[in-house]
C-alpha cells in the first residue's frame, strides 16, 4: 500500500506491515505515567458519558442508541442510492464532488485542486480521514504549507508526533511537553499554564487564518437530500477554516451520509454526549455549497472528496454495521484494554481502540494486523457505550473465526484450537485435561520467581510470548464446589 | 485580483462517478436504478425529543445557555442601548462589528453604538478580511434559539458575516423571544423557514464560548472563537403597556 511505503520515518499510525503489537504494548506497560494519563482521561470521559446520557434519555438511552443505529444501518443498506443522491444535491448547491477509490487517489485530487488554485498556505481542522490517507505530509511535499489548527493536533504537529485518540488526540502528552514544544518551535517564553499556552496558540494561528488561501476539513455528517456538510467542533477552528480561505476542500468517507436533515438531531444529541459529555458541541456548522454571490465571507469554491479506501470491502461483509461509526471515541474511553496499552499508538493504525481493532484488519487485511482481533477482553463495555449500537464484541469474534477459516492463524494454532474444541465437548476428558494442565502450569510457575508463567515450552512459546498466566491454585473451583455441596454436582 | 478560476480538468478528478457507484452497488449486491422499497426510518420523537413543552421557552433557553457558559441579559427594546453599553464598557471594547440581518434592530444598534462612541467596523469593506482578528466585539442577531440546549443559530448571508461571531474575543447575540424553539427536532424539521435569506451557504449552532480540553483535560475557553458570549434576550412577545 502506498500509504505505508511513502514513510521512511517511524510513524506509529503507519507502521511497517505486518504489524505486531507486542513491542509497543511492552513499552506502554512499562510507562507508568502514560498509563496514568490515559487512565485518568478515559475513565473521567466514560463516567461523564454515562451521566449525561442517563440524564438526558433516562431509561430510553438504549432505545435511542438502537434508533440511531437503525437509521445508519438503513443508509448503509442503500448506500449506492444515498451516495448518488448526495453527489447530485451537493452539486446543485454549488460544490464540486470528486470520488476517490483509494488513499493515493484522494491525496492526488486534493493536491491537484490546491495547485490549480495556486494555494500556498492551508489551515486544516481536525479530521480522522485526513490522518487515514496521510494527507498533511503529502501536501507539504507538494509545497503547500499546512497548519493543523485544532489545539491538540497543532501541538502534535509541532512535536512531529501522532494522535493517540479519535477525540482527544494528545491524551498521551502533558503540559510540560506542550511548554517545551512552544518554547522550541514558536520561540515564546516558557510557561506551563494551560490558559497561557492556549493564548499563545490562539495568537499564532489567527495570523495564519488571515493569510491562508486553502481550508481543509473533514465532515461529521453528510445530508443526502440537501447536499449539506455538517462539522461538529468545540474550538471554533472549524468555523474559521471555512470562513477566511477562498477555497474549501472537504475530505469525507462515504459512510458519513444520513438520508435527511431531520435525521440530524438524533445524531447531534448522541455525538457530543458520547464523546465529551456535552449536550451538543460548541459549534455545529452546516454548509450548503460555497459562499453565495452576495454573502460577505466564506470560500468561493467548495470541493468535496468522497473516499472509499476499503469501505466497500467492509460494506460487502457481515461487518457492515461497523460503518455506522460516528467517531465519538466512546468505545475507546470504555475499553480496559485501550487504557492498559497506553492509548492509541499501540494499535499501529489511525483508528484505535475497539473500533480500530475491527476496522483496521478489515481495511488493511487480517494478515497485516493479526493481533488486533485479540486486543480485547470481550467484556462488552464498548458495545454498551456505542451510540449507534454496534456489536463490537461480536465483530471481534467474527474476525477471530475468520483467522481460523482463512488460515491467517498458523497451523499449530489452528490444531490447538481443534484439540481444545474436542476436549471442551467431553466433560470427563475436560476434567482430566484441566487437572493435568494445572499440575504442569504450577510446576512451571515454581521455576519462576514471579509465580507467573511467561513462556511456554516448544510450540507454546509463540503463543505465550504475548500472554502471561498466573499459576492456577492447587484447589480448582470444581474441588471447592464439591466440598461445599457435599460432592453433589448440579 | 488574481483569483484563478477552475480549469476544466479540475472539475472531475479521481474515479469516474459511475465506476465509484458501481463498486458500492457491487458490495451491496444491488442493481443500477433500484429504488428504496422499505420505508426510510422516521425520527421517533417519543425517544429523541428532550424538550417536551412549549411553555416558558425563554426561561428554559436562558437556563440552558447559562449552563453552557454564556452570559444572559434581559431587555425590553428600549433598554437595549444600556445593556449593550454595559457589556462593551465592562470588557473595555473600543470597537465593534455589527452583523445584523433584522433591519430595524440593525438601525437601532447602529444608533446605540454611535451614541456610545464605539468605533464601528464595516464587514463589507475590503479590509474586513484582515481586520476581523483585531475587532474587540461582534454583535449579531440570530435565526433562532433552542430551549433544549441553550444554543443560538446564526446563518451567514448578505448582512451577516461568518467572521463576526467567530473572530472577535467577545460575541453579543440578540435573541428575540419569538425566535426561541423547543427542541433540535423542531428546528431541523423546518430549517429553511427560519433563515433570514433563502439559499444561503452556512448556518452555525453556537452552544457556548469556544472551548478546548486538549491540554491535560483542563477546560479552557476562548481558544479560536470568542471566549465570551453574551446573549441579550429581547422580549418581543409580551404586550407592552
XYZ file of C-alpha atoms in Angstrom:
731
model
C 0.000 0.000 0.000
C 1.273 3.404 -0.956
C 0.380 4.977 2.378
C 2.834 2.693 4.049
C 5.633 2.889 1.569
C 5.933 6.674 1.430
C 7.110 6.632 5.051
C 10.671 6.217 5.967
C 10.459 7.883 9.396
C 8.976 5.979 12.311
C 5.244 6.706 12.344
C 3.135 4.858 14.904
C -0.015 5.198 12.782
C 1.517 3.906 9.557
C 3.976 1.201 10.668
C 5.720 -1.496 8.694
C 3.363 -4.343 7.873
C 2.577 -6.926 9.066
C 2.249 -5.127 12.373
C 2.879 -6.999 15.628
C 1.656 -5.354 18.787
C 3.994 -6.862 21.411
C 6.755 -4.227 21.342
C 4.567 -1.187 21.785
C 2.461 -2.910 24.442
C 5.556 -3.840 26.418
C 6.787 -0.258 26.134
C 3.427 1.108 27.306
C 3.172 -1.375 30.173
C 6.472 -0.073 31.491
C 5.410 3.575 31.230
C 3.552 4.306 34.457
C 2.989 7.976 33.651
C 1.467 7.212 30.270
C -0.906 4.710 31.843
C -1.934 7.276 34.444
C -2.714 9.923 31.790
C -4.741 7.602 29.651
C -6.463 6.022 32.616
C -7.484 9.340 34.179
C -8.691 10.869 30.918
C -10.670 7.878 29.686
C -12.325 6.946 32.977
C -13.457 10.547 33.502
C -14.888 10.743 29.974
C -16.581 7.365 30.296
C -18.233 8.337 33.577
C -19.262 11.667 32.044
C -20.867 9.911 29.091
C -22.942 7.634 31.288
C -24.096 10.534 33.469
C -25.025 12.906 30.638
C -26.738 10.223 28.554
C -28.754 8.894 31.501
C -29.581 12.456 32.470
C -30.916 13.249 29.002
C -32.505 9.981 27.878
C -33.122 8.170 31.201
C -34.433 4.648 30.572
C -34.738 5.429 26.847
C -30.934 5.531 26.399
C -30.611 2.033 24.904
C -33.633 2.541 22.658
C -32.186 5.849 21.386
C -28.873 4.104 20.559
C -30.760 1.382 18.681
C -32.813 4.018 16.836
C -29.688 5.889 15.711
C -28.137 2.556 14.692
C -31.252 1.687 12.644
C -31.128 4.965 10.705
C -27.445 4.459 9.915
C -27.948 0.802 9.016
C -30.764 1.714 6.625
C -28.448 4.256 4.989
C -25.641 1.711 4.613
C -28.012 -0.893 3.186
C -28.928 1.646 0.475
C -25.604 3.455 0.282
C -25.453 3.345 -3.520
C -28.676 5.349 -3.692
C -27.737 7.811 -0.960
C -24.227 8.486 -2.296
C -25.695 9.220 -5.714
C -28.336 11.468 -4.177
C -25.693 13.306 -2.141
C -23.478 13.891 -5.178
C -26.433 15.360 -7.065
C -27.672 17.608 -4.284
C -24.198 18.857 -3.281
C -23.523 19.655 -6.934
C -26.813 21.546 -7.161
C -25.738 23.507 -4.064
C -22.624 24.604 -5.948
C -19.973 22.230 -4.617
C -17.768 20.073 -6.841
C -17.824 16.439 -5.765
C -14.932 14.094 -6.524
C -14.781 10.342 -5.941
C -11.612 8.745 -4.552
C -11.265 4.961 -4.601
C -8.010 4.908 -2.636
C -5.914 6.978 -0.247
C -3.460 7.743 -3.011
C -6.192 8.999 -5.297
C -7.684 11.126 -2.514
C -4.346 12.801 -1.840
C -3.809 13.343 -5.549
C -7.202 15.030 -6.067
C -6.658 17.468 -3.195
C -3.164 18.394 -4.330
C -4.311 18.922 -7.918
C -7.086 21.245 -6.759
C -4.706 23.166 -4.494
C -2.142 23.540 -7.265
C -4.699 24.605 -9.869
C -5.768 27.345 -7.467
C -2.197 28.335 -6.610
C -2.666 27.685 -2.886
C 0.344 28.269 -0.648
C -0.912 28.077 2.934
C -3.508 25.612 4.190
C -5.351 25.776 7.526
C -6.743 22.412 8.473
C -9.287 21.415 11.091
C -9.220 18.030 12.792
C -10.194 15.090 10.610
C -9.600 11.365 11.036
C -9.961 10.722 7.305
C -7.019 13.013 6.514
C -4.980 11.019 9.047
C -6.143 7.827 7.359
C -4.840 8.956 3.963
C -1.808 10.691 5.493
C -2.643 13.937 3.735
C -0.549 16.546 5.518
C 2.889 15.216 4.615
C 1.740 14.828 1.002
C 0.595 18.474 0.927
C 3.869 19.639 2.436
C 5.824 17.577 -0.085
C 3.908 19.421 -2.805
C 4.950 22.768 -1.383
C 1.672 23.604 0.350
C 2.448 24.649 3.924
C -0.220 23.048 6.113
C -1.149 24.034 9.634
C -3.186 21.825 11.961
C -5.438 24.282 13.808
C -7.091 22.041 16.412
C -5.035 22.801 19.535
C -4.178 19.167 20.250
C -3.323 18.387 16.633
C -1.267 21.601 16.416
C 0.866 20.537 19.388
C 1.269 17.069 17.906
C 2.332 18.615 14.596
C 4.936 20.804 16.355
C 6.333 17.719 18.090
C 6.246 15.592 14.937
C 4.147 13.147 16.982
C 0.943 11.241 16.108
C -2.562 11.485 17.620
C -3.499 8.681 20.022
C -7.260 9.146 20.455
C -10.064 9.905 17.998
C -11.390 12.829 20.043
C -8.543 13.686 22.433
C -5.513 13.468 20.133
C -2.857 14.308 22.723
C -4.159 12.161 25.527
C -0.629 10.765 25.865
C 1.076 14.150 26.442
C 1.237 16.529 29.405
C 1.531 20.313 29.769
C 5.306 20.218 30.142
C 5.735 18.692 26.706
C 3.463 21.437 25.311
C 5.511 24.108 27.094
C 8.749 22.709 25.664
C 7.322 22.464 22.132
C 6.069 26.084 22.170
C 9.356 27.405 23.518
C 11.340 25.446 20.950
C 9.160 25.914 17.843
C 7.305 29.202 18.434
C 10.132 30.899 20.394
C 7.739 32.016 23.125
C 8.543 32.418 26.834
C 8.367 29.091 28.724
C 5.099 28.620 30.584
C 3.246 25.546 31.832
C -0.028 27.381 32.404
C -2.682 25.803 30.105
C -4.528 29.140 29.829
C -1.391 30.950 28.667
C -0.383 28.099 26.368
C -3.815 28.225 24.735
C -3.487 32.006 24.345
C -0.115 31.607 22.621
C -1.603 29.133 20.140
C -4.617 31.413 19.558
C -2.479 34.422 18.668
C -0.141 32.392 16.470
C -2.955 30.857 14.461
C -5.076 33.985 13.972
C -2.425 35.394 11.677
C -2.337 32.136 9.766
C -6.115 32.122 9.333
C -5.890 35.624 7.855
C -3.190 34.548 5.377
C -4.429 31.088 4.414
C -5.784 30.529 0.922
C -6.951 26.946 1.491
C -9.097 25.417 4.221
C -9.289 21.639 4.631
C -11.787 19.938 6.907
C -13.394 16.574 7.429
C -17.118 16.152 7.989
C -19.164 14.552 10.739
C -22.281 14.088 8.617
C -23.374 14.459 5.003
C -27.061 15.005 4.260
C -28.183 13.133 1.162
C -31.265 15.160 0.280
C -29.785 18.645 0.772
C -26.088 18.111 -0.024
C -25.188 19.634 3.345
C -21.846 19.032 5.025
C -22.002 19.102 8.836
C -18.973 19.881 11.028
C -19.003 19.471 14.805
C -16.207 21.274 16.664
C -15.581 22.911 20.024
C -12.731 25.313 19.461
C -14.074 27.364 16.540
C -11.212 26.442 14.231
C -13.618 24.516 12.010
C -15.689 27.667 11.513
C -12.638 29.802 10.728
C -11.327 27.155 8.320
C -14.467 27.626 6.224
C -14.613 31.395 6.669
C -11.345 33.106 5.693
C -9.706 30.941 2.941
C -11.008 31.335 -0.620
C -11.061 27.578 -1.214
C -12.501 24.781 0.927
C -11.806 21.077 0.471
C -13.828 18.538 2.458
C -12.414 15.042 2.897
C -15.051 12.556 3.966
C -15.750 8.817 3.953
C -18.885 7.622 2.145
C -20.237 6.136 5.386
C -20.889 9.592 6.870
C -24.125 10.050 4.922
C -27.548 10.218 6.548
C -30.727 10.433 4.460
C -32.363 13.706 5.520
C -31.706 16.864 7.502
C -34.435 15.968 10.000
C -32.384 12.849 10.940
C -29.512 15.066 12.065
C -30.808 15.905 15.586
C -30.803 12.207 16.527
C -27.051 12.110 15.940
C -26.278 15.579 17.294
C -27.963 14.591 20.549
C -25.802 11.471 20.848
C -22.443 12.530 19.401
C -21.242 15.146 21.893
C -22.731 13.367 24.894
C -20.904 10.182 23.915
C -17.657 11.955 23.046
C -17.172 14.683 25.644
C -20.272 14.629 27.909
C -21.574 17.849 26.348
C -25.237 18.175 25.288
C -24.013 19.400 21.867
C -20.650 20.560 20.509
C -19.980 24.300 20.820
C -20.085 24.789 17.040
C -22.291 22.740 14.749
C -21.667 24.141 11.279
C -23.950 23.231 8.380
C -22.541 24.066 4.957
C -24.614 24.098 1.779
C -22.132 24.672 -1.027
C -19.698 27.614 -1.306
C -20.332 31.268 -0.475
C -23.181 32.807 -2.450
C -22.712 35.872 -4.622
C -23.984 38.375 -2.055
C -22.566 36.753 1.054
C -19.772 38.542 2.871
C -17.297 35.743 3.615
C -16.747 32.046 3.053
C -14.923 30.089 0.319
C -15.561 30.921 -3.337
C -15.130 27.269 -4.230
C -16.006 24.152 -2.292
C -14.758 20.702 -3.219
C -15.966 17.523 -1.565
C -13.778 14.426 -1.896
C -15.747 11.258 -1.179
C -13.487 8.447 -0.029
C -13.894 4.685 -0.400
C -10.421 3.355 0.532
C -11.626 -0.071 1.686
C -15.078 0.947 2.891
C -16.859 -1.016 0.166
C -14.856 -4.068 1.280
C -16.423 -3.713 4.740
C -19.841 -2.977 3.226
C -19.676 -6.316 1.407
C -19.212 -8.384 4.581
C -21.270 -9.148 7.675
C -19.221 -6.412 9.365
C -21.269 -3.759 7.535
C -22.549 -2.374 10.846
C -19.009 -1.135 11.629
C -19.604 1.659 9.109
C -22.313 3.129 11.333
C -19.498 4.539 13.484
C -19.761 8.314 14.097
C -16.204 8.592 15.545
C -17.228 9.665 19.048
C -14.464 7.717 20.785
C -16.802 6.362 23.488
C -15.641 2.778 22.918
C -12.015 3.842 23.421
C -12.878 5.511 26.728
C -14.842 2.478 27.903
C -12.200 -0.098 26.964
C -9.983 -1.529 29.730
C -7.502 -2.790 27.146
C -7.143 0.614 25.426
C -6.300 2.091 28.851
C -3.808 -0.621 29.693
C -1.874 -0.430 26.424
C -1.348 3.302 26.871
C -3.857 4.554 24.311
C -3.983 4.564 20.542
C -0.379 4.208 19.402
C -0.231 0.537 20.391
C -2.818 -0.323 17.716
C -0.407 0.656 14.953
C -3.121 2.364 12.929
C -5.149 5.561 12.612
C -8.299 4.054 14.139
C -7.543 2.622 17.569
C -9.440 1.119 20.472
C -12.260 -1.407 19.983
C -13.489 0.244 16.761
C -9.954 0.216 15.360
C -9.375 -3.395 16.400
C -12.179 -4.335 13.996
C -11.941 -1.872 11.103
C -8.152 -1.800 10.773
C -7.850 -5.531 9.922
C -10.912 -5.199 7.661
C -9.450 -2.244 5.755
C -5.820 -3.323 5.661
C -6.027 -7.101 5.839
C -6.135 -9.550 8.738
C -2.713 -10.860 7.750
C -1.314 -7.352 8.284
C -2.892 -6.958 11.730
C -3.192 -10.499 13.145
C -3.042 -9.314 16.787
C -5.814 -6.732 16.746
C -8.834 -9.084 16.953
C -7.289 -10.349 20.199
C -6.681 -6.929 21.767
C -9.923 -7.161 23.724
C -11.196 -8.997 26.753
C -14.664 -9.193 25.113
C -16.112 -7.589 28.246
C -18.757 -5.787 26.197
C -18.147 -2.258 27.576
C -17.645 -0.918 24.026
C -20.999 -2.293 22.890
C -22.744 -0.632 25.833
C -21.061 2.700 25.101
C -21.675 2.783 21.344
C -24.226 5.481 20.390
C -25.101 3.657 17.156
C -25.341 0.239 18.805
C -22.504 -1.543 17.003
C -21.952 -5.033 18.413
C -18.159 -4.703 18.501
C -17.512 -7.871 20.591
C -19.493 -9.941 18.070
C -17.405 -8.472 15.243
C -14.165 -9.243 17.085
C -15.253 -12.862 17.487
C -16.121 -12.989 13.782
C -12.614 -11.806 12.933
C -11.099 -14.478 15.173
C -13.255 -17.008 13.340
C -12.049 -15.653 10.001
C -8.445 -16.034 11.108
C -9.057 -19.756 11.581
C -11.126 -20.320 8.444
C -8.920 -18.296 6.099
C -5.767 -19.748 7.677
C -4.295 -16.433 8.801
C -3.588 -18.307 12.015
C -0.646 -20.710 11.729
C -1.335 -24.458 11.524
C -0.136 -25.112 15.101
C -2.634 -22.599 16.455
C -5.479 -23.989 14.392
C -4.659 -27.546 15.551
C -4.513 -26.426 19.181
C -7.992 -24.858 18.904
C -9.308 -28.023 17.207
C -7.943 -30.132 20.062
C -9.358 -27.716 22.612
C -12.784 -27.961 20.977
C -12.676 -31.785 21.212
C -11.798 -31.613 24.909
C -14.443 -28.974 25.699
C -17.203 -31.168 24.308
C -16.364 -34.080 26.648
C -16.813 -33.393 30.411
C -14.706 -36.341 31.625
C -11.866 -35.587 29.273
C -12.096 -31.900 30.181
C -11.799 -32.711 33.902
C -8.787 -34.918 33.332
C -7.117 -32.435 30.978
C -7.595 -29.459 33.272
C -6.144 -31.436 36.225
C -3.047 -32.335 34.247
C -2.751 -28.790 32.887
C -2.959 -27.309 36.390
C -0.179 -29.622 37.605
C 2.107 -28.709 34.723
C 1.374 -24.993 34.991
C 2.055 -24.944 38.752
C 5.346 -26.731 38.199
C 6.276 -24.150 35.521
C 5.380 -21.228 37.759
C 7.523 -22.626 40.599
C 10.574 -22.444 38.392
C 9.909 -18.715 38.047
C 10.182 -16.231 40.951
C 7.195 -14.144 39.903
C 4.719 -17.005 40.278
C 3.625 -16.321 36.687
C 4.070 -18.333 33.541
C 5.728 -16.090 30.960
C 6.964 -18.606 28.457
C 5.565 -21.942 27.446
C 7.642 -24.854 26.152
C 8.071 -25.783 22.491
C 5.200 -24.717 20.221
C 3.523 -22.870 23.107
C 6.435 -20.435 23.174
C 4.988 -18.259 20.421
C 1.519 -18.220 21.941
C 2.735 -17.298 25.435
C 5.092 -14.615 24.132
C 2.138 -12.204 24.269
C 0.307 -13.801 27.187
C 1.287 -14.106 30.847
C -0.566 -16.556 33.066
C -0.920 -16.655 36.847
C -0.318 -20.145 38.260
C -3.602 -21.978 38.864
C -4.439 -22.531 42.557
C -3.934 -26.039 43.922
C -7.658 -26.258 44.564
C -9.788 -25.929 41.482
C -13.220 -24.319 41.563
C -14.683 -27.736 40.888
C -12.988 -29.155 44.003
C -14.195 -26.243 46.090
C -17.734 -26.670 44.808
C -17.784 -30.360 45.516
C -16.554 -29.824 49.059
C -19.161 -27.153 49.800
C -22.085 -29.003 48.280
C -21.230 -32.388 49.736
C -19.999 -33.800 46.490
C -23.263 -33.209 44.686
C -22.787 -31.917 41.239
C -25.544 -29.772 39.849
C -7.433 40.354 -8.162
C -5.659 37.146 -9.052
C -8.204 34.556 -8.077
C -7.694 31.791 -10.614
C -10.831 30.190 -11.885
C -11.056 26.443 -12.169
C -9.538 24.857 -15.155
C -11.761 22.341 -16.847
C -9.619 19.370 -15.852
C -10.175 20.285 -12.201
C -13.881 19.560 -12.455
C -13.843 15.788 -12.390
C -10.809 14.384 -10.700
C -10.371 10.871 -9.384
C -12.534 7.874 -10.086
C -15.416 8.240 -12.512
C -18.664 8.660 -10.617
C -20.357 5.709 -12.337
C -17.423 3.404 -11.581
C -17.425 4.581 -7.962
C -21.165 3.976 -7.579
C -20.909 0.606 -9.342
C -18.406 -0.551 -6.738
C -20.815 0.356 -3.922
C -23.632 -1.439 -5.736
C -21.392 -4.448 -6.194
C -20.662 -4.565 -2.468
C -24.384 -4.414 -1.686
C -25.419 -6.811 -4.440
C -27.679 -4.040 -5.787
C -28.727 -3.235 -9.345
C -28.372 0.168 -11.021
C -31.588 2.155 -10.951
C -33.060 0.358 -7.939
C -35.223 2.382 -5.586
C -35.724 2.232 -1.834
C -38.578 -0.151 -1.189
C -38.568 -0.272 2.586
C -39.732 2.811 4.484
C -36.965 5.261 5.430
C -36.881 5.299 9.250
C -38.580 8.416 10.596
C -37.273 10.123 13.704
C -39.029 8.632 16.707
C -39.870 11.750 18.705
C -41.054 9.757 21.713
C -37.443 8.612 22.100
C -35.419 11.547 20.918
C -37.327 14.711 21.897
C -35.774 16.233 25.009
C -37.827 19.419 25.382
C -41.398 18.213 25.763
C -43.141 21.551 26.255
C -43.706 24.907 24.579
C -44.189 26.610 27.962
C -41.642 29.072 29.353
C -39.267 28.651 26.446
C -37.329 31.907 27.131
C -36.671 30.861 30.731
C -35.631 27.357 29.696
C -33.387 28.731 26.971
C -31.745 31.199 29.388
C -31.178 28.437 31.904
C -29.541 26.072 29.410
C -27.466 28.787 27.725
C -26.110 29.831 31.103
C -25.184 26.212 31.871
C -23.156 26.198 28.639
C -21.145 29.180 29.881
C -22.903 32.031 28.091
C -23.989 35.205 29.955
C -27.665 36.080 29.831
C -29.233 39.553 29.912
C -32.877 40.517 29.504
C -34.017 43.697 27.838
C -37.092 45.419 26.544
C -36.498 47.050 23.178
C -35.940 50.489 24.748
C -33.375 49.112 27.219
C -31.124 47.619 24.578
C -28.738 50.587 24.474
C -27.986 50.423 28.173
C -27.402 46.670 28.063
C -25.025 46.798 25.103
C -23.235 49.775 26.624
C -22.710 47.930 29.920
C -21.242 44.861 28.250
C -18.906 46.813 25.947
C -17.746 49.012 28.825
C -17.209 46.065 31.173
C -14.907 44.377 28.668
C -13.276 47.603 27.588
C -14.339 47.248 23.945
C -13.426 50.258 21.846
C -14.620 48.927 18.501
C -17.258 46.538 17.318
C -18.590 44.968 14.151
C -22.339 44.695 13.702
C -23.669 41.846 11.620
C -27.423 42.092 11.967
C -29.926 40.870 9.380
C -33.037 42.289 11.093
C -33.273 45.792 9.604
C -34.923 47.640 12.478
C -32.633 46.044 15.022
C -29.634 46.881 12.887
C -30.640 50.543 12.685
C -31.216 50.646 16.421
C -27.863 49.056 17.322
C -26.029 51.322 14.896
C -27.521 54.335 16.684
C -26.665 52.892 20.084
C -23.016 52.411 19.104
C -22.861 55.904 17.652
C -24.181 57.317 20.923
C -21.700 55.245 22.906
C -18.824 56.419 20.750
C -17.839 52.861 19.841
C -15.891 52.625 16.592
C -17.831 50.593 14.049
C -16.020 48.187 11.779
C -17.706 47.516 8.453
C -17.687 43.848 7.477
C -18.454 44.830 3.906
C -15.220 46.781 3.491
C -12.276 45.201 1.694
C -10.120 45.435 4.813
C -12.541 43.242 6.811
C -10.688 40.042 5.932
C -7.613 41.081 7.959
C -9.388 43.424 10.330
C -11.729 40.811 11.798
C -8.989 39.397 14.008
C -8.413 42.765 15.688
C -12.008 43.787 16.442
C -12.958 43.816 20.152
C -16.545 42.641 19.762
C -19.031 41.241 17.264
C -22.741 41.999 17.610
C -25.189 39.779 15.715
C -28.810 38.801 15.762
C -29.835 35.165 15.279
C -32.087 32.996 13.099
C -33.428 31.048 16.039
C -32.551 29.752 19.503
C -33.171 26.451 21.251
C -34.640 25.874 24.703
C -33.428 22.251 24.724
C -29.732 23.013 24.549
C -29.395 26.791 25.025
C -27.946 27.092 21.504
C -28.208 30.129 19.255
C -28.482 29.597 15.497
C -26.934 32.011 13.014
C -26.839 31.825 9.230
C -24.403 33.772 7.128
C -25.641 35.968 4.335
C -25.519 39.393 2.754
C -25.920 41.030 6.163
C -24.187 38.557 8.454
C -20.541 37.605 8.086
C -19.125 34.299 9.291
C -16.216 36.110 10.906
C -18.346 38.445 13.037
C -19.335 35.752 15.538
C -16.074 33.761 15.327
C -13.084 36.095 15.178
C -13.613 38.728 17.941
C -12.967 37.680 21.560
C -16.457 38.852 22.581
C -19.746 37.994 20.879
C -23.028 39.723 21.749
C -26.051 37.892 20.326
C -29.506 39.467 20.210
C -32.286 36.910 20.612
C -35.953 37.833 20.326
C -38.255 35.699 22.478
C -40.392 34.854 19.440
C -37.352 33.121 17.918
C -36.946 30.537 20.677
C -37.869 26.983 19.691
C -38.248 23.992 21.976
C -36.128 21.158 20.558
C -33.450 20.496 17.937
C -36.118 18.402 16.206
C -38.355 21.477 15.793
C -35.565 23.436 14.157
C -34.392 20.768 11.721
C -37.948 19.918 10.688
C -38.147 23.323 9.003
C -34.685 24.887 8.971
C -35.388 26.923 5.844
C -38.363 28.675 7.440
C -36.005 30.241 9.964
C -33.449 31.557 7.510
C -33.291 35.309 7.105
C -32.315 34.917 3.484
C -33.163 31.978 1.232
C -30.410 29.952 -0.407
C -27.571 30.801 1.951
C -24.464 28.664 2.396
C -23.688 28.365 6.081
C -25.588 28.005 9.331
C -23.984 27.503 12.708
C -25.451 26.378 16.010
C -23.403 28.034 18.761
C -23.571 26.382 22.160
C -21.215 28.226 24.472
C -17.901 30.037 24.277
C -15.090 28.424 22.261
C -13.675 25.551 24.321
C -10.794 23.118 24.471
C -9.675 20.480 26.919
C -6.725 19.249 24.873
C -4.057 20.051 27.487
C -4.432 17.506 30.301
C -8.207 17.647 30.025
C -8.304 21.121 31.626
C -11.175 23.218 30.283
C -10.024 26.489 28.681
C -12.376 28.914 26.934
C -11.573 31.186 24.018
C -9.179 29.049 22.000
C -10.127 30.099 18.442
C -13.628 31.527 18.704
C -14.898 34.039 21.286
C -14.081 33.299 24.919
C -17.115 35.331 25.977
C -20.639 35.074 24.604
C -23.301 37.452 25.927
C -26.920 36.891 24.968
C -29.440 39.681 25.261
C -32.962 38.280 25.241
C -35.368 40.888 23.849
C -38.985 40.414 24.812
C -40.985 40.911 21.608
C -43.978 38.863 22.684
C -45.388 40.447 25.877
C -47.934 43.168 25.240
C -46.287 46.471 26.046
C -48.221 48.853 28.267
